[in-house]
XYZ file of C-alpha atoms in Angstrom:
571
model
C -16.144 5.092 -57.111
C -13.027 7.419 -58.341
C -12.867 7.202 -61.742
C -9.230 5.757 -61.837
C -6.611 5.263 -59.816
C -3.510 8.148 -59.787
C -1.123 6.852 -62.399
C 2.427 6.428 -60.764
C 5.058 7.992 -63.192
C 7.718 5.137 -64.057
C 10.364 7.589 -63.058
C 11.147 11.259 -63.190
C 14.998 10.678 -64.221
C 17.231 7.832 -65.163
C 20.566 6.828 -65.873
C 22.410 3.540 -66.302
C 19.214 1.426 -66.116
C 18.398 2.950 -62.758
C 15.216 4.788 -62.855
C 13.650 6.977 -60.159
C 11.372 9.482 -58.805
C 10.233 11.606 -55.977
C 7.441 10.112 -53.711
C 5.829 13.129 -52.576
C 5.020 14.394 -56.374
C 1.803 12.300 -55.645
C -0.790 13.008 -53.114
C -1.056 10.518 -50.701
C -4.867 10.929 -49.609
C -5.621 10.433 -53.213
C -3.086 7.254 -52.429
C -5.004 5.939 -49.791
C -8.786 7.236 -50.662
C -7.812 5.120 -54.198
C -6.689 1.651 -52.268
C -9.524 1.651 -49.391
C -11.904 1.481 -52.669
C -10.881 -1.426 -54.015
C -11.374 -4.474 -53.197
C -7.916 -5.932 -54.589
C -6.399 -3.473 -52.530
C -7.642 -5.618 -49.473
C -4.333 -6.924 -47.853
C -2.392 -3.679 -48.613
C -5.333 -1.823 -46.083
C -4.556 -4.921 -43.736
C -1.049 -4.474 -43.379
C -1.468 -0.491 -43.286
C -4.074 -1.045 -40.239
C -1.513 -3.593 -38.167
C 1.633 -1.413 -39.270
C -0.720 1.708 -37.424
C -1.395 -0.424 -34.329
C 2.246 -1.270 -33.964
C 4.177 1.823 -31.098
C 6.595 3.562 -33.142
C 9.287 2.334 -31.224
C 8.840 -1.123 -31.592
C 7.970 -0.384 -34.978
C 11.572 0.914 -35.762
C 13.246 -1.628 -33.763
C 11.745 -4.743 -34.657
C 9.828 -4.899 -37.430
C 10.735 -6.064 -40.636
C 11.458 -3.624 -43.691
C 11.773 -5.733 -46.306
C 8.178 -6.054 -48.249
C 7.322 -8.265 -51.114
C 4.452 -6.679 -53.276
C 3.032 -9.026 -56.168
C 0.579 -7.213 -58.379
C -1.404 -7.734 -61.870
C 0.011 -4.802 -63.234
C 3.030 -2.071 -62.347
C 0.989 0.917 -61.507
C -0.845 -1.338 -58.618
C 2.130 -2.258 -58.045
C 3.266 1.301 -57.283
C 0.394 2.491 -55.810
C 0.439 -0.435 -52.783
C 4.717 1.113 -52.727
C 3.567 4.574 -52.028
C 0.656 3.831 -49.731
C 3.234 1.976 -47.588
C 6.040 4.058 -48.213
C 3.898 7.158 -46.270
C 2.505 5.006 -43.631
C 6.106 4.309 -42.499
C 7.144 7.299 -43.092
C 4.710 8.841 -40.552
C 5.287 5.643 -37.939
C 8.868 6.237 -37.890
C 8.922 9.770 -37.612
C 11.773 9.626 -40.126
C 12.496 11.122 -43.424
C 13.429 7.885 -45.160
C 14.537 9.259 -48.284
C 13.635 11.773 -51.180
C 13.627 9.689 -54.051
C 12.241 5.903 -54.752
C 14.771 4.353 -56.696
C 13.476 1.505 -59.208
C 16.367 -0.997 -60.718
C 14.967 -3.851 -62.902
C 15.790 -7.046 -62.128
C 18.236 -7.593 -65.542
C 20.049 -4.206 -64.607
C 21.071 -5.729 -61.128
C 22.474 -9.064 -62.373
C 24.190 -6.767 -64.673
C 22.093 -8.138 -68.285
C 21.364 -5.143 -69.625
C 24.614 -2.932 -69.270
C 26.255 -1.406 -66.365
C 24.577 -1.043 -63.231
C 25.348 2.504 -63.056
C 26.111 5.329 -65.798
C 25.812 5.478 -69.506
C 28.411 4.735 -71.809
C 29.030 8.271 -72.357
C 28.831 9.379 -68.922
C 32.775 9.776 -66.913
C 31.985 6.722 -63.794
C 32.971 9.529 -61.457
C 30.028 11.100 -62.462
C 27.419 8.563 -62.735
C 29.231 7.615 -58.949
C 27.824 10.393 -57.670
C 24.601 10.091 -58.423
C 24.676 6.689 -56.949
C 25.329 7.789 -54.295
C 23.320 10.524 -54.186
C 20.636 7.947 -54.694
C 21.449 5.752 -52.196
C 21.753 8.379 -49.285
C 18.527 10.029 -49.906
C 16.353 6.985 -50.422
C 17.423 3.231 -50.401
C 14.132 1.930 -51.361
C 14.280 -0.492 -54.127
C 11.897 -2.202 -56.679
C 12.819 -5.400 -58.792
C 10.428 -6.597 -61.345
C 10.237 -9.384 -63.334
C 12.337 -11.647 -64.217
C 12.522 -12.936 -61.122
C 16.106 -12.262 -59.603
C 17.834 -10.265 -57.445
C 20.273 -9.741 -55.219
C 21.241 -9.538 -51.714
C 19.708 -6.571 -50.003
C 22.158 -4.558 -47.888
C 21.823 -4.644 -44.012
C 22.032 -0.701 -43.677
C 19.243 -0.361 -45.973
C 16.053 1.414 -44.380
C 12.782 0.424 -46.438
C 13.376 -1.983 -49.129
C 10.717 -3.116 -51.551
C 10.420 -6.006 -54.297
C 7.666 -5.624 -56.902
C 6.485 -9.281 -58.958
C 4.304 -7.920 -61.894
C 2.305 -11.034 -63.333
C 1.330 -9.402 -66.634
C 4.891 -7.650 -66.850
C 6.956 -10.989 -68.067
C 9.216 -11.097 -70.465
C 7.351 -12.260 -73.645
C 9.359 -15.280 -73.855
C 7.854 -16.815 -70.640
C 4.528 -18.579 -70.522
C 2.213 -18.391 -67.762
C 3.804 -21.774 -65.954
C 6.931 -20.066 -65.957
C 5.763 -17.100 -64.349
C 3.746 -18.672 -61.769
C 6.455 -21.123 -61.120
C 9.374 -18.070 -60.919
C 6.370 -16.393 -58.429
C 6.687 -19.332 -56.180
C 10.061 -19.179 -56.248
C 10.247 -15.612 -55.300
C 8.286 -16.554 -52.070
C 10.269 -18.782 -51.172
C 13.416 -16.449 -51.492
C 10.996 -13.609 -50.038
C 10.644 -15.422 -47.142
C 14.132 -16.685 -46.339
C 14.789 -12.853 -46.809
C 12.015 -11.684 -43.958
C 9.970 -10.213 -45.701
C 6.600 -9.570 -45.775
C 4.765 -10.600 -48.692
C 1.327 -8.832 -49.766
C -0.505 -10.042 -52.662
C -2.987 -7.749 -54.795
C -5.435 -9.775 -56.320
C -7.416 -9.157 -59.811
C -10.862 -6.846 -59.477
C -13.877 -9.018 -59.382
C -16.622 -8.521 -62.324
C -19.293 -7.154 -59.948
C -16.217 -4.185 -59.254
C -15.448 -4.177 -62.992
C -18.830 -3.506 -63.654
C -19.418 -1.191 -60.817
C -16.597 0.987 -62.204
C -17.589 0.889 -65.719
C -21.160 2.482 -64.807
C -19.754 4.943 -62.960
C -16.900 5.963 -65.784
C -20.584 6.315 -68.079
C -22.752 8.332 -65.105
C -19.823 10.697 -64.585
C -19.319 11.385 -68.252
C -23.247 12.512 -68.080
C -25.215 9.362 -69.462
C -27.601 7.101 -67.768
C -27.220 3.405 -67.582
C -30.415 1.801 -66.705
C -30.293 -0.553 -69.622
C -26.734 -1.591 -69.178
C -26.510 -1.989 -65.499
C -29.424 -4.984 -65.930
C -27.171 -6.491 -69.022
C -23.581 -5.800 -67.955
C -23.045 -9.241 -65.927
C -24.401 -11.134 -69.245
C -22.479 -8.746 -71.605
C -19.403 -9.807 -69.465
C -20.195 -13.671 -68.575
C -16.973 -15.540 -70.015
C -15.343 -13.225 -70.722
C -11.411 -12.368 -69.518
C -11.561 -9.783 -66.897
C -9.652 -7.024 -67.579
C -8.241 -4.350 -65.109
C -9.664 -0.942 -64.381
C -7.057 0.619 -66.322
C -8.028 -1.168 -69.700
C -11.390 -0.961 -68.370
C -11.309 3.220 -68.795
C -10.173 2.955 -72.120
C -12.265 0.598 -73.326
C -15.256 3.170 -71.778
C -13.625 5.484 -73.665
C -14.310 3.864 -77.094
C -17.529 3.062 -76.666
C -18.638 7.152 -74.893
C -16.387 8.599 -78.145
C -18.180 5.939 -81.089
C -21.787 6.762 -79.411
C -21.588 10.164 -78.918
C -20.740 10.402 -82.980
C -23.086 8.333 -84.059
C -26.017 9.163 -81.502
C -25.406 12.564 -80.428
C -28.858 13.424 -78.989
C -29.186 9.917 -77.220
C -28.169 10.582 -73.901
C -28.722 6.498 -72.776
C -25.808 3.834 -73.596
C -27.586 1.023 -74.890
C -25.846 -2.591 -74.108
C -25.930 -2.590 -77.850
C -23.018 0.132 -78.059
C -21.166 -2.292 -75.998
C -21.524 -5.767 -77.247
C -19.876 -4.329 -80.683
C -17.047 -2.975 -79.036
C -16.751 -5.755 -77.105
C -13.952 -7.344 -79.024
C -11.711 -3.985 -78.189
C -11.919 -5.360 -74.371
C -10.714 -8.953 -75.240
C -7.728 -7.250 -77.638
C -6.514 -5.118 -74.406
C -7.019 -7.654 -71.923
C -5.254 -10.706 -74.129
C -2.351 -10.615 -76.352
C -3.684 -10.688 -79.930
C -2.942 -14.456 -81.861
C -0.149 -15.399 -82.996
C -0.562 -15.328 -86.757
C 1.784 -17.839 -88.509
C 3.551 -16.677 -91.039
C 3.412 -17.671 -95.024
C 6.372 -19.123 -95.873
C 7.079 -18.663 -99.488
C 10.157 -19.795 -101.121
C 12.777 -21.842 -98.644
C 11.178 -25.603 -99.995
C 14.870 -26.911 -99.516
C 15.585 -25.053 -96.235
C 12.288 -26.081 -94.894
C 12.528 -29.915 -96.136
C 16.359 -29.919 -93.912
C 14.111 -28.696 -91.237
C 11.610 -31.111 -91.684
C 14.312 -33.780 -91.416
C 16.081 -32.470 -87.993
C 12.824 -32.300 -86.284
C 12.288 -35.938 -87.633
C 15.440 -36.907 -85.885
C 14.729 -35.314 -82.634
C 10.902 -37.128 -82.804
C 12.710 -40.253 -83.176
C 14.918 -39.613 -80.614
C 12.274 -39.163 -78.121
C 10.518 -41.858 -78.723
C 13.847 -44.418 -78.385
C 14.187 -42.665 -75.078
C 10.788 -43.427 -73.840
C 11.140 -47.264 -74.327
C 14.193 -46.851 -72.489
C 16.994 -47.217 -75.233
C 20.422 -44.971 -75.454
C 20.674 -41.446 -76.648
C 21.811 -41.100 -80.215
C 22.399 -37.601 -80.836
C 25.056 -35.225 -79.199
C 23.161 -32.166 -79.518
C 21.196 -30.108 -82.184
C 22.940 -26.623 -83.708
C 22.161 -25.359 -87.190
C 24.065 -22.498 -88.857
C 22.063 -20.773 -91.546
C 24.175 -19.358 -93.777
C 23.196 -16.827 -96.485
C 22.546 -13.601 -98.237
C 20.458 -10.988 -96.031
C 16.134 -11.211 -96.476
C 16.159 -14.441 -97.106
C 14.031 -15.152 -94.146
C 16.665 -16.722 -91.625
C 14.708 -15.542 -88.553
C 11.359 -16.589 -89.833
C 12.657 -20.055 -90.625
C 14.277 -20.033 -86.980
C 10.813 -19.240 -85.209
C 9.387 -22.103 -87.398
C 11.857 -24.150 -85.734
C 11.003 -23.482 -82.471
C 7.330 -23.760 -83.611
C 7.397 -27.140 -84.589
C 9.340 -28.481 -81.455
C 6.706 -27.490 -79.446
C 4.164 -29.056 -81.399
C 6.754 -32.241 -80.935
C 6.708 -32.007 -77.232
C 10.478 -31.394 -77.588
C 10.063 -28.017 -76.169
C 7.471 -26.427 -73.546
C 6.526 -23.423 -75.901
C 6.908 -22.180 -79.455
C 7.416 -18.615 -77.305
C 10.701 -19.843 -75.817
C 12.529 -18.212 -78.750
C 15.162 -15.541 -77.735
C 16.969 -13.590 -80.770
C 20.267 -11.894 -79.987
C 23.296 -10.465 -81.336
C 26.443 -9.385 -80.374
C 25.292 -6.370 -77.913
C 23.168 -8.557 -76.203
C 26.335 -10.493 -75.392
C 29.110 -8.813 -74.507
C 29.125 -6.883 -71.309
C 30.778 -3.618 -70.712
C 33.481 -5.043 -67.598
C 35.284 -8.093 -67.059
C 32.741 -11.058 -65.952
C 29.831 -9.726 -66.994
C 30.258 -11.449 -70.197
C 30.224 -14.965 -69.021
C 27.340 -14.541 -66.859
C 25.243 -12.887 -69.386
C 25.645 -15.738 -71.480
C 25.305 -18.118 -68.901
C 22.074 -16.559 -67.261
C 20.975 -16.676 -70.517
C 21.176 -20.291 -71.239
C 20.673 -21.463 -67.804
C 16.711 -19.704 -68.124
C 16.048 -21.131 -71.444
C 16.098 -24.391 -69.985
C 14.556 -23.874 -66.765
C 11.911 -22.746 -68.775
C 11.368 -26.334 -70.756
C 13.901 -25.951 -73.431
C 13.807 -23.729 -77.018
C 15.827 -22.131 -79.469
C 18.439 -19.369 -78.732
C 19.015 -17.736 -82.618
C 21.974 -15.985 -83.202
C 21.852 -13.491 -85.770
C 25.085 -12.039 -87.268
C 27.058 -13.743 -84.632
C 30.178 -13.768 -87.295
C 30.482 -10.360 -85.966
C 32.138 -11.194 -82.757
C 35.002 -12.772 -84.177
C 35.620 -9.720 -87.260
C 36.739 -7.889 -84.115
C 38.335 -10.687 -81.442
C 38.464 -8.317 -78.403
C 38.640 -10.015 -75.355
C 35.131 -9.458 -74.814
C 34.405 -11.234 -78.529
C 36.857 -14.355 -77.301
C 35.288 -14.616 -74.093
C 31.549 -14.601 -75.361
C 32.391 -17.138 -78.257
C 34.126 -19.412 -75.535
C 31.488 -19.468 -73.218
C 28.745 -20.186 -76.030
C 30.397 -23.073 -77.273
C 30.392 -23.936 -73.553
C 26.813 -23.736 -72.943
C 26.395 -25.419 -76.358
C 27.812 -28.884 -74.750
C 26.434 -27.820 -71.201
C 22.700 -27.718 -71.748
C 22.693 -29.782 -75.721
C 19.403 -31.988 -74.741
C 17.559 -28.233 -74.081
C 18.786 -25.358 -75.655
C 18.874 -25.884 -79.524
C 21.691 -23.031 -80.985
C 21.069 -21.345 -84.240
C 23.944 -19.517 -85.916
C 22.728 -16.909 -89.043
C 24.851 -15.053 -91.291
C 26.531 -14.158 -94.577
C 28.491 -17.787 -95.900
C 31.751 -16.446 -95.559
C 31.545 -15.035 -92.823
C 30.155 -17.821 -91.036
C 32.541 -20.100 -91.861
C 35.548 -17.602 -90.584
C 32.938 -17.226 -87.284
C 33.481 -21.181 -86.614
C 37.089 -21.675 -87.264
C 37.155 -19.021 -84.678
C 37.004 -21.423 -81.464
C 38.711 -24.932 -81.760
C 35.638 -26.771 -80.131
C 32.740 -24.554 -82.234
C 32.586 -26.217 -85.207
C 32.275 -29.369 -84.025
C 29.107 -28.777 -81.858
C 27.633 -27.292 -84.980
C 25.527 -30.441 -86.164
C 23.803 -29.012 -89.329
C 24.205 -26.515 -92.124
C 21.218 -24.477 -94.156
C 22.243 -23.026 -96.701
C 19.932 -20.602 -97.969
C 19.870 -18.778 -101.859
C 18.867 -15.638 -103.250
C 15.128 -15.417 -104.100
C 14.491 -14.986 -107.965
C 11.204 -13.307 -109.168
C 8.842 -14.950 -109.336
C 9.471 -15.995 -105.573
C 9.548 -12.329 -104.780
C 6.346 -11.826 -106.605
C 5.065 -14.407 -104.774
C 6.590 -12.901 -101.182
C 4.237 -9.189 -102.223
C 1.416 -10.887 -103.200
C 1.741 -12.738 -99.484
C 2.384 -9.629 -97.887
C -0.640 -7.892 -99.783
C -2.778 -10.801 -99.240
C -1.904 -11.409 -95.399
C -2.731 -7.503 -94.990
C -6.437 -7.947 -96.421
C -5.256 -6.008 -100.172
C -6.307 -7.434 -103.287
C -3.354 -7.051 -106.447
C -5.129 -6.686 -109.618
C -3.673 -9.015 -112.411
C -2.564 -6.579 -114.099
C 0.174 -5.856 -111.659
C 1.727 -8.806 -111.632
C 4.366 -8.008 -114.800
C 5.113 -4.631 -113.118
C 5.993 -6.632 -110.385
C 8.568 -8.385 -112.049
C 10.195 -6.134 -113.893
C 10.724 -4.009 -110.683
C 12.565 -6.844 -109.122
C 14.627 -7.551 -111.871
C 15.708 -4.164 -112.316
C 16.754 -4.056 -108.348
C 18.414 -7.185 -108.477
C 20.773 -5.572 -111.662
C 21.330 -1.973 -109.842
C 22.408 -3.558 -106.401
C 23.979 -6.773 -106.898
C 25.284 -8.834 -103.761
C 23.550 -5.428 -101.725
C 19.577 -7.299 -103.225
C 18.142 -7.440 -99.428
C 15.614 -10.209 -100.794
C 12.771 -10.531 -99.446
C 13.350 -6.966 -97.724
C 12.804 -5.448 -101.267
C 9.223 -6.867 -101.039
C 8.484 -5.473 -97.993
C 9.555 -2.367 -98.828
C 7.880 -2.556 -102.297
C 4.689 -3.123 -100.309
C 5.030 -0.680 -97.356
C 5.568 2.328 -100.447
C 2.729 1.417 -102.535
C 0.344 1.278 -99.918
C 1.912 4.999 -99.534
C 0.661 5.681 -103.512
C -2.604 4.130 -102.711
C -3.455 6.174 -99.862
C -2.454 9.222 -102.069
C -4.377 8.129 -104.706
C -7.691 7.846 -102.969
C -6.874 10.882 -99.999
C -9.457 13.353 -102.233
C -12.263 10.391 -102.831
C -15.765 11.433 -100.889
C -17.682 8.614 -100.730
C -15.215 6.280 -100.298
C -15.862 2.233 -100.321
C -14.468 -0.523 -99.069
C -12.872 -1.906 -102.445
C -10.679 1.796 -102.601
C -9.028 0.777 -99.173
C -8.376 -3.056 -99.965
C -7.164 -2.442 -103.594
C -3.690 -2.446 -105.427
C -3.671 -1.212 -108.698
C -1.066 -0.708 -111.023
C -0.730 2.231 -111.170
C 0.175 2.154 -107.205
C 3.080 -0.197 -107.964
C 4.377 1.719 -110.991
C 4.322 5.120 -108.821
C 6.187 3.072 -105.906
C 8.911 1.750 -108.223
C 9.615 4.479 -110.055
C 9.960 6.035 -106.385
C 12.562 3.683 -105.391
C 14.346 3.274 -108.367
C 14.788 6.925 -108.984
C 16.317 7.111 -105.407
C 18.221 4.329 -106.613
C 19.513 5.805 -109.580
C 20.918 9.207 -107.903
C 17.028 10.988 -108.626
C 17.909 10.253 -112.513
C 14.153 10.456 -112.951
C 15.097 10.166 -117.017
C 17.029 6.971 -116.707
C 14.529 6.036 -114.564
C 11.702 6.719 -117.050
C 14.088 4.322 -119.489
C 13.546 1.374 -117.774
C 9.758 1.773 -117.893
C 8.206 2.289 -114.795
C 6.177 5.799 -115.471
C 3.012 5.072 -118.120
């Protein structure tokens, strides 16, 4: 069994979103020898072998060439393109273009930016290439999310790509397989013809994986008799994640056993947790939230609402709330977006949304398109998905900045949000962050805004000792133990920042970045130790902190090292 399949370049130029690349750059027996050996590849082959009985006449004349391709992954995804793409090719005697042009599904419906051209690029420019494009290959490839438009009639070859394990990481799986049905269904009404590639099955996994170790010179006897317990319940990964998980375990025996030419199933069953990290997105850690007892007890009380709420309209009784949008006003680092992905967190545990994942964060590029109309359907795309998807939490950070400048493009975005705000009020919950003043200036902005806005969090500067207590969280969540002694270095650092920046203090910002450079000192400190132990790479000492803060402060201070010294950050 080949070793791996060719990888299929994502493009080999792009411009305005629209990415592509030239076919023939990849060999097609390779192609073809790679899907005829596996398994998933199964209806691809099928369709190839009917496609080859068809007369080329016929072919060209009557048969469809629109093709829907769902894969696990993009490069299958590309590889079933290509096989087809050269089958055609060769049925239809016909050079159907030099290029395969790929245009994500956002870039057609105009979500992220213009179809065509960059910003900087004249449109007479980026026209050309369009149409350079267009003439030498109209073969297109939408992935997910799951829209797209009308294909032309003159179009030659056109294919759609559905990418299960490409979806945006907003979506849950019942999303995606409910968008997947929905493609089929506008697949079908479009004539085309859909191919499915289905996951590997663990007797191929395995097959593969022996062959990765005989190739690289090692024998396998003891693992090919343990592999199917090794892998028994255990999420099956694809061949690509497969490799590199191979990889680890050639590269970790060959340095510790370099004369041992046998893997032992004992090499993999401690890298086994490497193949469950690639093949499943790693847990969702919650985050410590220190500080915010006020913000998080107004929280505590709007969720409270919406509970009871729910519950009244289960036995049947009238709604009692008009909506649910929260501006949280305050000073930057004061963990706005933290607080809003709490939020959303505990509405799913409430059953008021389907998943603490249906969390979009956004600001004012995200909203305002480049041309007239692409601003309102942005916005309402946007809202429209949220709850198709079971409801959640749309946070808006900064959003005062759309009305400093009231373009056109500001007025119409701010209009059509306070729109969607009354539209879809029992799904999509609105969060508004930003500095006080400015948020207040942001909702006198539209005449219907404010009054959609059902609750206010205000939120504080942190003093020290909450700071403190955000570092030691940081160190602490990171697997670092703070000696004691560190803990009055600690403070006077943030009391010193607070007095040098004023209303510029980034909050809790300042203890991330008070972190991020002592763990700099600390690896300094202990680059020239032999024999090092596990306590030298877990452990903050003072004198790591004092070297970090007298970093920052001198930078601070204009690289007044001496003023610095004043204050009393160098022993």
């Amino acid at each position: 069994m080949k070793s791996l399949l060719p990888f299929i370049e994502e493009h080999r130029g792009q411009f305005g979103g629209i990415s592509y690349y030239e076919p023939y750059d990849y060999d097609s027996d390779d192609i073809f020898e790679a899907i005829r050996s596996r398994n998933r590849f199964k209806n691809v082959t099928d369709i190839i072998e009917k496609i080859n009985r068809i007369g080329s006449y016929e072919f060209s004349h009557g048969f469809s060439n629109r093709y829907f391709i769902h894969a696990q992954n993009a490069n299958d995804a590309r590889v079933a393109m290509l096989a087809l793409y050269y089958t055609i090719s060769e049925k239809t005697f016909d050079t159907i273009g030099n290029y395969i042009v790929e245009r994500t599904a956002h870039t057609v419906m105009g979500m992220n930016g213009p179809c065509f051209g960059m910003d900087d690029e004249p449109e007479e420019d980026y026209k050309e290439k369009e149409d350079l494009l267009d003439k030498n290959n109209p073969s297109f490839t939408f992935y997910h999310p799951m829209f797209f438009s009308e294909f032309d009639d003159d179009q030659k070859i056109c294919f759609m790509l559905s990418v299960t394990k490409d979806t945006d990481a907003g979506f849950n799986e019942d999303f995606a397989d409910t968008s997947l049905r929905n493609m089929k269904q506008m697949a079908l009404k479009q004539n085309m013809i859909y191919i499915d590639i289905e996951k590997d099955s663990k007797e191929d996994l395995m097959e593969f994986f022996c062959s990765i170790i005989t190739n690289a010179g090692f024998t396998t006897a003891e693992i090919s008799d343990n592999m199917e317990a090794v892998f028994k319940g255990q999420n099956s990964p694809d061949e690509y994640t497969l490799k590199r998980f191979a990889g680890y375990i050639l590269s970790k025996h060959m340095l510790e056993n370099p004369d041992d030419e046998a893997l032992h199933i004992s090499d993999i069953e401690e890298a086994l947790s490497i193949l469950e990290n690639k093949t499943e997105a790693p847990a969702y850690k919650e985050p410590k939230l220190v500080g915010l007892e006020s913000e998080r007890e107004k929280i505590k009380g709007i969720i409270d609402m919406l509970m009871l709420e729910k519950k009244r309209a289960n036995l049947g009784f009238a709604p009692i709330s008009s909506g649910c949008n929260i501006v949280f006003a305050g000073p930057p680092g004061t963990a706005k977006t933290t607080l809003a992905r709490h939020f959303a967190k505990s509405l799913a545990d409430a059953g008021i949304i389907l998943d603490k994942n249906n969390f979009m964060e956004c600001k004012k590029s995200d909203l305002v398109g480049k041309y007239v109309g692409w601003t309102a359907s942005m916005i309402d795309d946007m809202f429209k998905k949220m709850a198709e998807n079971g409801g959640g939490v749309i946070f808006f950070d900064e959003i005062y900045t759309l009305s400093d400048s009231q373009t056109d493009f500001d007025k119409e975005a701010i209009t059509c949000i306070t729109q969607n705000m009354e539209n879809y009020r029992e799904k999509v919950y609105c969060i508004f962050a930003g500095y006080g003043d400015k948020m207040d200036e942001f909702l006198s902005s539209n005449p219907g805004l404010r009054s959609r806005i059902q609750f206010n969090v205000k939120f504080g500067d942190y003093d020290t000792a909450t700071l403190k207590s955000i570092f030691l969280s940081i160190a602490g969540n990171s697997d670092f133990t703070v000696t004691e002694a560190c803990e009055d270095v600690i403070n006077r650092y943030f009391t010193t920042l607070k007095s040098l920046r004023g209303n510029q203090f980034g909050n809790g910002r300042e203890a991330r970045n008070l972190f991020t450079n002592t763990i700099q000192k600390l690896a300094a400190r202990i680059s020239g130790i032999e024999n090092i132990k596990s306590t030298d790479l877990t452990t903050i000492t003072k004198e790591d902190i004092l070297a970090a803060a007298d970093d920052i402060l001198s930078s601070e201070l204009g690289q007044d090292t001496k003023k610095t010294r004043a204050i009393g950050f160098i022993a």
